[in-house]
mmCIF file of C-alpha atoms and ligand atoms in Angstrom:
data_model
loop_
_atom_site.group_PDB
_atom_site.id
_atom_site.type_symbol
_atom_site.label_atom_id
_atom_site.label_comp_id
_atom_site.label_asym_id
_atom_site.label_seq_id
_atom_site.Cartn_x
_atom_site.Cartn_y
_atom_site.Cartn_z
ATOM 1 C CA MET A 465 0.087 -0.120 0.040
ATOM 2 C CA ALA A 466 1.073 3.489 -0.737
ATOM 3 C CA GLU A 467 2.579 5.537 2.181
ATOM 4 C CA THR A 468 0.451 7.947 4.120
ATOM 5 C CA ILE A 469 0.410 10.481 6.249
ATOM 6 C CA PHE A 470 -0.673 8.304 9.362
ATOM 7 C CA ALA A 471 2.778 6.224 8.795
ATOM 8 C CA LYS A 472 4.476 9.708 9.054
ATOM 9 C CA ILE A 473 2.798 10.067 12.379
ATOM 10 C CA ILE A 474 3.452 6.671 13.620
ATOM 11 C CA ARG A 475 7.258 7.012 13.226
ATOM 12 C CA ARG A 476 6.679 10.559 14.885
ATOM 13 C CA GLU A 477 8.014 12.291 11.546
ATOM 14 C CA ILE A 478 5.053 14.525 12.092
ATOM 15 C CA PRO A 479 3.299 15.716 15.283
ATOM 16 C CA ALA A 480 -0.056 14.666 16.734
ATOM 17 C CA ARG A 481 -1.473 14.740 19.870
ATOM 18 C CA ILE A 482 -1.248 11.030 21.023
ATOM 19 C CA GLU A 483 -3.714 9.837 23.617
ATOM 20 C CA HIS A 484 -2.662 5.938 23.593
ATOM 21 C CA GLU A 485 -0.182 3.406 21.869
ATOM 22 C CA ASP A 486 0.911 0.111 22.377
ATOM 23 C CA ASP A 487 2.670 -2.393 20.052
ATOM 24 C CA GLU A 488 -0.497 -2.647 17.732
ATOM 25 C CA CYS A 489 -2.102 0.620 17.284
ATOM 26 C CA LEU A 490 -1.434 4.230 17.843
ATOM 27 C CA ALA A 491 -4.240 6.408 18.578
ATOM 28 C CA PHE A 492 -4.138 10.583 18.484
ATOM 29 C CA HIS A 493 -6.486 13.374 17.982
ATOM 30 C CA ASP A 494 -7.918 14.199 14.719
ATOM 31 C CA VAL A 495 -6.290 17.332 13.485
ATOM 32 C CA ALA A 496 -9.700 18.573 12.259
ATOM 33 C CA PRO A 497 -12.281 17.405 14.694
ATOM 34 C CA GLN A 498 -15.744 16.908 13.919
ATOM 35 C CA ALA A 499 -16.942 16.843 17.725
ATOM 36 C CA PRO A 500 -15.229 17.855 20.998
ATOM 37 C CA THR A 501 -13.680 14.722 20.949
ATOM 38 C CA HIS A 502 -12.385 13.043 18.219
ATOM 39 C CA ILE A 503 -9.663 10.591 17.788
ATOM 40 C CA LEU A 504 -8.410 8.320 15.179
ATOM 41 C CA ILE A 505 -7.469 4.920 16.274
ATOM 42 C CA ILE A 506 -4.977 3.098 13.722
ATOM 43 C CA PRO A 507 -3.242 -0.308 13.281
ATOM 44 C CA LYS A 508 0.507 0.204 12.969
ATOM 45 C CA LYS A 509 0.316 -2.534 10.419
ATOM 46 C CA PRO A 510 -0.483 -1.025 7.175
ATOM 47 C CA ILE A 511 -3.933 -1.536 6.359
ATOM 48 C CA SER A 512 -5.349 0.346 3.412
ATOM 49 C CA SER A 513 -9.077 0.252 4.323
ATOM 50 C CA LEU A 514 -11.529 -2.329 5.746
ATOM 51 C CA ALA A 515 -11.936 -3.920 2.481
ATOM 52 C CA ASP A 516 -8.715 -5.237 2.902
ATOM 53 C CA VAL A 517 -8.725 -6.848 5.978
ATOM 54 C CA THR A 518 -8.108 -10.485 6.264
ATOM 55 C CA ASP A 519 -9.094 -13.358 8.561
ATOM 56 C CA ALA A 520 -5.655 -13.086 10.079
ATOM 57 C CA ASP A 521 -6.472 -9.472 11.218
ATOM 58 C CA THR A 522 -9.741 -10.198 13.350
ATOM 59 C CA PRO A 523 -8.077 -10.230 16.711
ATOM 60 C CA LEU A 524 -6.381 -6.812 15.628
ATOM 61 C CA LEU A 525 -9.530 -5.186 14.681
ATOM 62 C CA GLY A 526 -11.333 -6.572 17.930
ATOM 63 C CA HIS A 527 -8.096 -4.518 19.544
ATOM 64 C CA LEU A 528 -8.798 -1.320 17.820
ATOM 65 C CA ILE A 529 -12.334 -1.531 19.088
ATOM 66 C CA ARG A 530 -11.618 -2.024 22.727
ATOM 67 C CA VAL A 531 -8.754 0.639 22.909
ATOM 68 C CA ALA A 532 -11.479 3.040 21.549
ATOM 69 C CA THR A 533 -13.853 1.901 24.233
ATOM 70 C CA GLU A 534 -11.237 2.178 27.159
ATOM 71 C CA ILE A 535 -10.365 5.851 25.740
ATOM 72 C CA ALA A 536 -14.138 6.581 25.775
ATOM 73 C CA THR A 537 -14.406 5.753 29.435
ATOM 74 C CA SER A 538 -10.889 7.500 30.192
ATOM 75 C CA LEU A 539 -12.221 10.680 28.528
ATOM 76 C CA HIS A 540 -15.473 10.564 30.390
ATOM 77 C CA LEU A 541 -17.588 10.225 27.408
ATOM 78 C CA GLU A 542 -20.306 8.347 29.620
ATOM 79 C CA GLU A 543 -23.306 10.036 27.482
ATOM 80 C CA GLY A 544 -22.476 8.253 24.735
ATOM 81 C CA TYR A 545 -20.160 8.385 21.776
ATOM 82 C CA ARG A 546 -19.720 6.968 18.145
ATOM 83 C CA LEU A 547 -17.144 4.973 16.677
ATOM 84 C CA VAL A 548 -16.941 5.461 12.588
ATOM 85 C CA VAL A 549 -14.990 3.774 9.817
ATOM 86 C CA ASN A 550 -15.085 5.054 6.461
ATOM 87 C CA CYS A 551 -14.470 2.782 3.691
ATOM 88 C CA GLY A 552 -13.645 3.773 0.198
ATOM 89 C CA ASP A 553 -14.437 6.493 -2.219
ATOM 90 C CA HIS A 554 -18.426 6.278 -1.459
ATOM 91 C CA GLY A 555 -17.607 5.923 2.398
ATOM 92 C CA GLY A 556 -15.830 8.908 2.316
ATOM 93 C CA GLN A 557 -12.096 7.549 3.381
ATOM 94 C CA THR A 558 -9.669 10.337 2.371
ATOM 95 C CA VAL A 559 -6.762 8.458 4.030
ATOM 96 C CA ASN A 560 -5.660 5.024 3.023
ATOM 97 C CA HIS A 561 -4.653 3.532 6.361
ATOM 98 C CA LEU A 562 -7.291 2.027 8.206
ATOM 99 C CA HIS A 563 -8.801 3.928 11.066
ATOM 100 C CA ILE A 564 -11.259 4.397 13.159
ATOM 101 C CA HIS A 565 -13.189 7.745 14.427
ATOM 102 C CA LEU A 566 -14.153 7.843 17.900
ATOM 103 C CA LEU A 567 -16.597 10.565 17.913
ATOM 104 C CA GLY A 568 -17.994 12.199 21.380
ATOM 105 C CA GLY A 569 -18.829 15.086 23.331
ATOM 106 C CA ARG A 570 -21.902 16.525 21.945
ATOM 107 C CA PRO A 571 -25.282 14.419 20.298
ATOM 108 C CA LEU A 572 -24.270 12.918 17.034
ATOM 109 C CA SER A 573 -27.286 13.305 14.117
ATOM 110 C CA TRP A 574 -28.488 10.025 12.212
ATOM 111 C CA PRO A 575 -28.753 9.211 9.491
ATOM 112 C CA PRO A 576 -24.901 10.563 8.349
ATOM 113 C CA GLY A 577 -24.773 12.625 5.398
HETATM 114 P P1 LIG B 917 -11.019 9.874 6.601
HETATM 115 O O1 LIG B 917 -12.074 10.506 5.616
HETATM 116 O O2 LIG B 917 -10.398 9.226 5.535
HETATM 117 O O3 LIG B 917 -12.190 8.573 7.149
HETATM 118 O O4 LIG B 917 -10.560 10.116 8.209
HETATM 119 C C1 LIG B 917 -9.129 10.670 7.888
HETATM 120 C C2 LIG B 917 -9.262 11.908 8.839
HETATM 121 O O5 LIG B 917 -7.620 12.008 9.131
HETATM 122 C C3 LIG B 917 -10.013 12.975 9.036
HETATM 123 O O6 LIG B 917 -10.752 13.272 9.962
HETATM 124 C C4 LIG B 917 -8.780 14.129 9.099
HETATM 125 O O7 LIG B 917 -9.087 15.305 9.412
HETATM 126 C C5 LIG B 917 -7.689 13.605 9.483
HETATM 127 N N1 LIG B 917 -6.240 13.744 9.124
HETATM 128 C C6 LIG B 917 -6.017 14.050 8.090
HETATM 129 N N2 LIG B 917 -4.449 14.565 8.043
HETATM 130 C C7 LIG B 917 -4.294 14.459 9.345
HETATM 131 C C8 LIG B 917 -2.646 14.664 10.028
HETATM 132 O O8 LIG B 917 -1.726 14.929 9.425
HETATM 133 N N3 LIG B 917 -2.777 14.694 11.705
HETATM 134 C C9 LIG B 917 -4.070 14.139 12.524
HETATM 135 N N4 LIG B 917 -4.211 14.007 13.511
HETATM 136 N N5 LIG B 917 -5.392 13.655 11.437
HETATM 137 C C10 LIG B 917 -5.325 14.107 9.970
#
């Protein structure tokens, strides 16, 4: 897969406000937040999108979601939050490195645009 800006964030070549890091993933605040809390949880493994995951990635996907829920708890999003994964052009994906958006801190409307 082609290198993305998220690979540079993982390598600390460009700055980000990091909320969590472990061997498998990194979580950092979105540069253009769409809610009071807007964090991106990304695997360190370079996977382009949900369309590219394999059975071998199943534990990793679970870990990413678990990290997101732990961050939501630590940031006191008791009133609720939303996890979003945009996939491909129709899904609105703009960075081709798999990422989960954690959005919270305000009521979120539905359906999305
Ligand atoms: P997507 O549209 O692919 O689902 O989400 C990509 C997200 O990455 C967007 O919300 C965008 O604001 C965020 N983003 C793009 N470039 C950077 C960056 O350099 N730093 C950070 N922290 N977020 C970025």
